[in-house]
Amino acid sequence: MAEHTLVKILYTSDVHGNAMPILYGTNEEASLGLAKYATIVKQTRQAHPHVLVLDNGDLIQGTPLMTHYVKEYAQTENPMVGILNRIGVRAGVIGNHEFNFGKQIVTDAVKQSDFPWLSANIVDVESGEPFFGQPYYIHEVANGPKIAVIGVTTPYIPNWESPAHIEGIAFLDACDTLQKWVPYIREKEQPDAVIVSYHGGIERDMDSGEPTEELTGENQGYQICASVPGIDVLLTGHQHRILTGSIHDVLVLQPGNNGMYYGVVDLQFEQTATGWQLTNREGAIGAVGDIEPDQEIMTYMEKIEASTQTWLDQPIGKIVGDMSITDPHVARTHKHPFVEFIQRVQMDASDTDISVTSILKNDTTGFTSTVTMRDVVSNYMYPNTLVVLALKGRDILAALEKSADYFTLDDHGKVVVNPTYISPKPQHYNYDMWEGIDYEIHVDQPVGSRIQHVMYHGKPLQMDETYEVVLNNYRASGGGNFNMFKQKPVIREIQKDTVELIHEYFEKHPVVQATANPNFTVYPE
């Protein structure tokens, strides 16, 4: 009778600094985080002899915990790495947000890890070798099958990241890289299964193959399955979707974000006269749910978690009036005091009179009368810095038109969000609002012809004139497909993250009046 072996793979992606089972904005308990996931891993190992645990990137950024770690504890072990070491992760993949805190933080995280970080397409500019050392990992089951895991990352990182954070690093096309490495590994290592762990997503409908987004190369999951033979399983992420399915006979998964879910892959092998054969592949997404967090992880986190909570509860300023956001759609279609406040912070820090910002997520709450650090980091969760660009009037008009694409009209003629900004991945942060100019958005006009009456200091915007504009580094590099900002002259950079700039603004202005200058209008109202 033939011998059979089941290898069970567990993987996380886009955990984004969520170690503890709480929401830092409110401190309410939540069904998420690595402490709960650690319990699931332990239970799985107790039930199954062969378990391979992986992480698919965007691990170390995204919560106040990690912001506080970088500011106050960067000389100590990265807590997210410490948890994965204790969980027994065998390999990780570099995500785009790994670079947000700078090259030193991610390099330290890699060094502190008891496992390799796989990055076949992230290479040293000079040598062309994988920058973080290892393109793939071989997992050998004792007296059993051999599994190869290749790590690749979305190559779109230079479109988002501060140049200083990725100096000396090149990001090669993920699909091209796999076309090189998959046959090499198949021949050299003779694995019984090949898994690609890809910090990137699916750019087409998995069934029809129709594009679901602009094909920029940011997400190449469908292309990889269609054009790289020899892959058995593609683990994806980046888009924060929950999915399982098959593309060109490749099993594909994506397990959401924030440690709320995890991917499970069952690989069934049978021993034959010629060796182990992969006979079945099944994938599922599990939820951490109400499971108790692992006590070892909770104990490990006690000190830095207590320090984070103390930091978050510090009052830093007062608001006179109302800066709270109750309806994010209204806050995007009508000038909101919280948006104006962020614009003022950016303009003050950069000594610039035109500013661009966005409401970063739909559960942004704004500020009430007393502002704490918890309020700041829960409203502005990205470690963005600021850049002042020299833009022509035509660049500003093109950017306004790009933002106007965020809206559409429903069957009743009402302004609503364009569905492409909601699915397959919410991208509300890609709608910008401007300060220092006046403008109108006419949603009933064709895309590309919606902006009217753009004024600067009471005069029409001049297409060939140059204006200084402050915006965050993500947008300044063209993030969100704002290509009109790419390669534009940089006047100056403010190398402090926005959370710190907000804190400094309150130090200069302990009491802030909530105001909203109605410099833009969205029609029909």
XYZ file of C-alpha atoms in Angstrom:
525
model
C 0.000 0.000 0.000
C 1.402 3.388 -1.015
C 2.503 5.750 1.719
C 0.727 9.108 1.946
C 1.900 12.323 3.610
C -0.140 15.452 4.312
C 1.742 18.738 4.622
C -0.340 21.553 6.032
C 0.721 25.121 5.261
C -0.447 28.063 7.373
C 0.293 31.582 6.224
C -0.427 35.181 7.098
C -0.191 38.274 4.913
C -0.585 42.003 5.541
C -0.623 41.672 9.330
C 0.406 45.348 9.477
C 1.749 45.454 13.000
C -1.271 43.780 14.585
C 0.182 41.697 17.382
C -2.413 42.288 20.090
C -6.130 41.468 19.829
C -7.224 45.109 20.165
C -8.153 48.138 18.078
C -5.824 50.898 19.220
C -8.192 53.715 18.257
C -10.704 52.624 20.921
C -8.769 49.936 22.832
C -11.666 47.556 22.262
C -10.964 43.838 22.020
C -10.924 42.523 18.477
C -10.677 39.198 16.671
C -7.315 39.822 15.077
C -3.575 39.765 15.648
C -0.655 37.391 15.917
C -1.249 36.557 19.586
C -4.475 34.790 18.596
C -2.926 33.328 15.462
C -0.148 31.810 17.600
C -2.761 29.730 19.420
C -4.076 28.444 16.080
C -0.567 27.494 14.970
C 0.063 25.566 18.208
C -3.245 23.720 17.921
C -2.547 22.855 14.287
C 0.870 21.468 15.151
C -0.654 19.344 17.900
C -3.095 17.860 15.383
C -0.770 17.434 12.402
C 2.846 16.224 12.247
C 3.877 18.238 9.180
C 3.084 21.968 9.383
C 4.871 24.687 7.425
C 4.239 28.260 8.649
C 4.958 31.242 6.366
C 4.413 35.009 6.354
C 3.760 36.888 3.117
C 4.843 40.430 4.008
C 3.639 43.833 5.228
C 4.411 42.670 8.738
C 6.173 45.474 10.598
C 4.128 48.623 9.855
C 0.565 49.666 10.470
C -0.265 50.094 14.173
C 0.619 52.632 16.883
C 2.552 49.798 18.519
C 5.008 49.747 15.634
C 5.173 53.533 15.347
C 6.086 53.661 19.051
C 8.596 50.842 18.640
C 10.428 52.692 15.866
C 10.475 55.956 17.822
C 11.463 54.592 21.234
C 12.604 50.962 21.030
C 14.326 50.597 17.654
C 17.526 49.338 19.321
C 15.647 46.321 20.696
C 14.130 43.293 18.986
C 11.325 44.111 16.575
C 8.237 42.747 18.367
C 6.635 41.444 15.173
C 9.790 39.483 14.379
C 9.987 38.294 17.981
C 6.471 36.878 17.694
C 7.145 35.117 14.389
C 10.311 33.634 15.891
C 8.249 32.263 18.781
C 5.515 30.997 16.461
C 8.132 29.104 14.441
C 7.701 30.707 11.050
C 10.003 29.034 8.512
C 10.149 31.809 5.906
C 8.850 35.323 5.329
C 8.491 37.589 2.316
C 9.341 41.282 2.074
C 6.237 43.467 1.656
C 6.137 47.010 0.300
C 5.350 48.493 3.729
C 8.456 46.878 5.209
C 10.389 49.865 3.826
C 8.172 52.571 5.343
C 10.383 53.165 8.375
C 13.602 53.192 6.356
C 16.183 50.656 5.257
C 17.735 50.249 8.715
C 14.524 49.081 10.394
C 13.773 46.424 7.771
C 17.421 45.308 7.629
C 17.458 44.946 11.424
C 14.212 42.965 11.287
C 15.725 40.546 8.776
C 18.843 40.107 10.920
C 16.770 39.449 14.055
C 14.682 36.750 12.372
C 15.248 33.049 13.000
C 13.961 32.471 9.463
C 14.948 33.778 6.009
C 13.111 36.616 4.282
C 12.644 35.608 0.665
C 13.049 38.249 -2.024
C 13.980 36.813 -5.403
C 13.151 40.038 -7.271
C 14.489 42.569 -4.732
C 18.136 42.808 -5.666
C 21.262 44.789 -4.940
C 21.758 47.390 -7.667
C 25.476 46.659 -8.028
C 25.651 42.874 -7.701
C 22.204 41.904 -8.966
C 21.989 39.387 -6.111
C 18.904 39.184 -3.843
C 19.283 42.132 -1.460
C 18.017 40.263 1.584
C 20.055 37.183 0.828
C 17.734 34.353 -0.083
C 15.393 33.975 -3.073
C 13.832 30.684 -1.991
C 13.540 28.207 0.871
C 13.536 24.416 0.742
C 11.346 22.635 3.283
C 12.152 18.945 3.644
C 9.847 16.630 5.537
C 11.823 13.884 7.290
C 11.576 10.781 5.082
C 8.994 12.679 3.085
C 8.444 15.191 0.295
C 10.480 18.296 -0.457
C 8.716 21.662 -0.913
C 10.243 24.756 -2.482
C 8.966 28.212 -1.464
C 9.964 31.154 -3.696
C 9.406 34.707 -2.449
C 8.633 37.663 -4.716
C 7.274 41.130 -4.037
C 5.322 43.681 -6.043
C 7.945 45.645 -7.993
C 5.874 48.827 -7.723
C 7.627 49.922 -4.515
C 9.669 52.750 -6.111
C 6.351 54.382 -7.059
C 5.450 54.706 -3.374
C 8.555 54.772 -1.242
C 10.949 57.562 -0.256
C 14.094 57.172 -2.401
C 16.348 57.190 0.665
C 14.514 54.140 2.036
C 15.349 52.004 -1.015
C 18.723 53.387 -2.039
C 20.897 50.748 -3.687
C 17.952 48.376 -4.212
C 16.336 47.380 -7.513
C 12.867 45.873 -7.827
C 12.621 43.507 -10.771
C 9.430 42.374 -12.457
C 7.935 39.589 -10.327
C 6.680 37.509 -13.247
C 9.957 37.744 -15.182
C 11.851 36.786 -12.021
C 9.725 33.679 -11.517
C 10.203 32.662 -15.145
C 13.895 32.483 -14.286
C 13.743 30.939 -10.818
C 10.967 28.319 -11.106
C 12.705 26.182 -13.782
C 16.062 26.699 -12.028
C 14.675 25.408 -8.727
C 12.771 22.583 -10.417
C 16.004 21.379 -12.012
C 18.472 22.053 -9.199
C 16.432 21.139 -6.110
C 14.037 18.549 -7.612
C 11.192 19.573 -5.262
C 7.938 17.653 -5.083
C 5.919 20.883 -4.933
C 6.635 24.544 -5.740
C 4.935 27.319 -3.814
C 5.260 30.971 -4.751
C 4.712 33.357 -1.849
C 3.991 36.647 -3.584
C 3.439 39.943 -1.841
C 1.172 41.154 -4.586
C -2.348 40.527 -5.742
C -4.613 39.436 -8.575
C -5.075 41.922 -11.417
C -7.799 40.055 -13.325
C -11.024 38.248 -12.565
C -9.956 34.736 -11.604
C -12.640 33.100 -13.748
C -13.016 35.313 -16.799
C -9.523 36.761 -17.003
C -10.959 40.253 -17.508
C -8.843 43.060 -15.959
C -10.155 44.276 -12.607
C -7.732 47.210 -12.402
C -5.292 49.195 -14.494
C -2.526 46.781 -15.516
C 0.452 48.677 -14.103
C 2.490 45.701 -12.879
C 1.606 46.368 -9.254
C -0.394 43.120 -9.133
C 0.632 40.226 -11.379
C -0.939 37.143 -9.783
C -3.029 36.177 -12.798
C -0.110 36.787 -15.188
C 2.153 34.631 -13.035
C -0.270 31.708 -13.072
C -0.833 32.061 -16.823
C 2.781 32.385 -17.941
C 5.026 30.604 -15.430
C 4.742 26.807 -15.653
C 5.711 24.641 -12.718
C 3.915 26.466 -9.873
C 1.557 24.409 -7.720
C 0.365 27.060 -5.232
C 0.397 30.875 -5.374
C 0.056 32.573 -1.995
C -0.924 36.232 -2.510
C -1.551 39.358 -0.449
C -1.216 43.144 -0.731
C -4.825 43.764 -1.810
C -6.320 42.755 1.577
C -8.814 40.468 -0.159
C -10.163 37.146 1.093
C -10.123 34.592 -1.677
C -9.408 31.036 -2.695
C -9.580 29.641 -6.169
C -7.642 28.365 -9.126
C -5.994 30.100 -12.078
C -4.627 27.895 -14.861
C -4.532 24.934 -12.457
C -2.577 26.892 -9.831
C -4.182 26.980 -6.377
C -4.456 30.640 -5.301
C -5.211 32.135 -1.869
C -5.314 35.535 -0.180
C -6.077 35.880 3.553
C -7.198 39.469 4.119
C -5.290 41.717 6.471
C -4.512 42.713 10.079
C -4.251 39.143 11.280
C -8.012 38.638 11.149
C -7.640 35.661 8.790
C -5.000 33.187 7.701
C -4.531 30.883 4.756
C -4.523 27.080 4.994
C -3.157 24.830 2.248
C -3.300 21.038 2.405
C -0.802 19.300 0.149
C -1.347 15.555 -0.173
C 1.623 13.503 -1.381
C 1.872 9.858 -2.367
C 5.112 7.875 -2.502
C 5.607 6.126 -5.846
C 8.378 4.177 -7.490
C 9.812 7.436 -8.859
C 9.463 9.408 -5.613
C 6.851 11.558 -3.938
C 3.987 12.805 -6.112
C 1.685 15.712 -5.274
C -1.760 14.172 -5.627
C -4.075 16.836 -4.187
C -4.099 20.537 -3.275
C -6.790 22.247 -1.250
C -6.960 25.781 0.113
C -9.120 27.564 2.662
C -9.201 30.800 4.631
C -9.611 30.603 8.399
C -10.653 33.336 10.837
C -8.889 33.817 14.172
C -12.297 34.544 15.711
C -12.780 34.279 19.451
C -9.881 31.952 20.161
C -7.836 32.805 23.251
C -4.527 34.585 22.570
C -1.349 32.657 23.269
C -0.088 33.450 26.767
C 3.584 33.239 25.817
C 3.071 35.942 23.189
C 1.006 38.116 25.536
C 3.744 37.918 28.183
C 6.427 38.721 25.606
C 4.483 41.849 24.554
C 3.700 43.177 28.049
C 6.424 45.833 28.347
C 6.183 47.462 24.933
C 2.386 47.235 24.932
C 2.186 49.060 28.298
C 4.590 51.712 27.028
C 2.539 52.108 23.840
C -0.663 52.592 25.822
C 0.923 55.260 28.031
C 2.172 57.101 24.955
C -1.214 56.895 23.233
C -3.083 58.386 26.184
C -0.992 61.580 26.265
C -3.192 64.643 25.579
C -1.419 66.897 23.087
C -3.972 69.553 22.120
C -7.474 71.018 22.274
C -10.018 71.601 19.533
C -12.540 74.435 19.701
C -15.478 73.392 17.562
C -16.047 70.042 15.854
C -13.449 68.093 13.852
C -15.174 64.730 14.154
C -16.045 62.773 11.007
C -19.401 61.011 11.091
C -19.832 60.476 7.332
C -16.622 60.015 5.296
C -18.464 60.548 2.009
C -19.737 63.936 3.139
C -16.244 64.765 4.395
C -14.944 64.158 0.863
C -17.685 65.993 -1.025
C -17.773 69.023 1.299
C -14.814 70.727 2.935
C -14.302 69.256 6.419
C -12.480 70.885 9.371
C -10.312 67.796 9.969
C -9.132 67.800 6.344
C -8.400 71.516 6.585
C -6.404 70.893 9.773
C -4.163 68.328 8.057
C -3.672 70.771 5.180
C -2.658 73.488 7.658
C -0.151 71.143 9.297
C 1.392 70.338 5.916
C 1.493 73.968 4.807
C 2.994 75.103 8.118
C 5.697 72.418 8.063
C 6.641 73.088 4.443
C 6.146 76.869 4.186
C 3.962 76.237 1.141
C 0.557 77.694 0.266
C -0.853 74.809 -1.824
C -1.406 71.455 -0.095
C -2.828 68.052 -1.014
C -4.190 65.418 1.375
C -6.803 62.688 1.655
C -8.925 60.904 4.212
C -6.888 57.744 4.488
C -9.596 55.247 5.426
C -13.345 55.113 5.752
C -13.398 54.619 9.520
C -11.391 57.790 10.154
C -13.085 59.570 13.055
C -11.345 62.964 13.120
C -10.778 64.831 16.397
C -13.020 65.667 19.339
C -12.313 68.397 21.923
C -9.244 66.767 23.543
C -6.696 65.261 21.157
C -4.401 62.457 22.304
C -1.647 60.641 20.477
C -4.147 57.773 20.126
C -6.378 60.091 18.095
C -3.499 61.180 15.896
C -2.144 57.736 15.031
C -5.582 56.186 14.548
C -6.445 58.916 12.029
C -3.043 59.044 10.335
C -1.648 55.522 10.417
C 1.016 55.779 7.702
C 4.575 56.998 8.384
C 4.420 59.409 5.455
C 6.846 62.283 5.111
C 6.206 65.436 3.082
C 7.610 66.546 -0.267
C 7.273 69.935 -1.961
C 7.100 69.557 -5.737
C 7.348 72.167 -8.480
C 4.239 71.530 -10.575
C 2.934 73.200 -13.684
C -0.683 74.288 -13.714
C -1.403 71.499 -16.203
C -0.032 68.943 -13.676
C -2.373 70.274 -11.012
C -5.336 70.101 -13.404
C -4.425 66.511 -14.367
C -4.224 65.542 -10.680
C -7.592 67.128 -9.953
C -9.119 65.204 -12.875
C -7.569 61.976 -11.571
C -9.153 62.536 -8.154
C -12.499 63.394 -9.740
C -12.592 59.850 -11.126
C -13.292 58.761 -7.514
C -16.924 59.816 -8.001
C -19.731 58.628 -10.242
C -23.496 59.111 -10.389
C -25.993 56.458 -9.342
C -29.273 55.744 -11.108
C -30.894 58.670 -9.290
C -28.212 61.158 -10.287
C -26.655 61.197 -6.829
C -22.891 61.463 -6.354
C -21.486 58.151 -5.076
C -18.089 56.451 -4.935
C -16.843 54.860 -8.154
C -17.019 51.065 -7.513
C -13.432 50.620 -8.763
C -12.279 52.488 -5.632
C -14.103 49.969 -3.439
C -13.431 46.604 -5.114
C -11.327 44.532 -5.379
C -9.418 46.701 -2.873
C -10.709 49.815 -1.072
C -8.685 52.811 -2.280
C -10.426 55.758 -0.641
C -6.989 57.227 0.071
C -6.571 57.819 -3.672
C -9.079 60.676 -3.643
C -7.223 63.895 -2.879
C -8.490 67.241 -1.681
C -6.550 70.443 -2.298
C -5.997 73.565 -0.206
C -4.745 76.925 -1.480
C -6.698 76.710 -4.729
C -10.441 76.912 -5.452
C -12.047 74.439 -7.829
C -15.247 72.678 -8.852
C -15.824 68.968 -9.594
C -18.724 68.302 -11.998
C -19.408 64.568 -11.723
C -22.071 64.747 -14.449
C -19.322 65.479 -16.987
C -17.106 62.831 -18.660
C -14.063 61.558 -16.782
C -11.144 63.814 -17.660
C -13.377 66.858 -18.176
C -14.872 67.305 -14.724
C -12.757 70.095 -13.243
C -13.852 73.705 -13.745
C -12.972 77.173 -12.461
C -9.592 76.426 -10.874
C -8.390 79.598 -9.150
C -5.180 80.503 -7.298
C -5.162 83.704 -5.243
C -8.296 84.849 -7.032
C -6.878 84.345 -10.529
C -7.311 81.439 -12.963
C -4.682 78.703 -12.691
C -2.115 79.136 -15.463
C -1.251 75.917 -17.287
C 2.385 76.872 -17.990
C 3.107 78.557 -14.673
C 4.991 76.726 -11.907
C 3.475 76.287 -8.434
C 4.943 74.833 -5.251
C 2.726 72.073 -3.814
C 3.190 70.028 -0.620
C 1.988 66.418 -0.550
C 2.991 63.181 1.125
C 5.869 61.109 -0.226
C 3.533 58.304 -1.412
C 1.607 60.633 -3.678
C 4.648 62.696 -4.684
C 6.249 59.583 -6.159
C 3.138 58.865 -8.238
C 1.464 56.454 -5.798
C -2.144 55.708 -6.721
C -1.298 56.099 -10.437
C -0.893 59.858 -10.109
C 1.677 59.705 -12.895
C 1.658 63.475 -13.393
C 3.745 63.784 -10.202
C 6.496 61.407 -11.280
C 9.961 62.880 -11.912
C 8.831 66.394 -11.044
C 11.424 68.740 -9.470
C 11.627 68.396 -5.693
C 11.888 71.799 -4.014
C 12.399 70.414 -0.518
C 11.621 67.397 1.653
C 10.430 67.382 5.259
C 12.013 64.276 6.751
C 9.647 63.899 9.697
C 6.606 61.688 9.508
C 3.199 63.332 9.575
C 2.328 62.019 13.041
C 5.329 63.888 14.412
C 4.421 67.006 12.425
C 0.887 66.958 13.852
C 2.345 66.662 17.350
C 4.680 69.590 16.706
C 1.807 71.690 15.333
C -0.122 71.203 18.568
C 2.984 72.196 20.545
C 2.977 75.511 18.664
C -0.838 75.812 18.700
C -2.176 74.072 21.858
C -5.716 75.221 21.034
C -6.914 74.874 17.438
C -10.117 76.334 16.034
C -12.103 74.001 13.772
C -12.655 75.837 10.494
C -13.601 74.798 6.978
C -12.963 77.154 4.065
C -15.252 75.881 1.266
C -12.620 76.087 -1.456
C -14.059 73.222 -3.514
C -17.534 72.093 -4.524
C -18.688 68.738 -5.859
C -21.653 68.967 -8.279
C -24.432 67.972 -8.384
C -24.782 68.826 -4.710
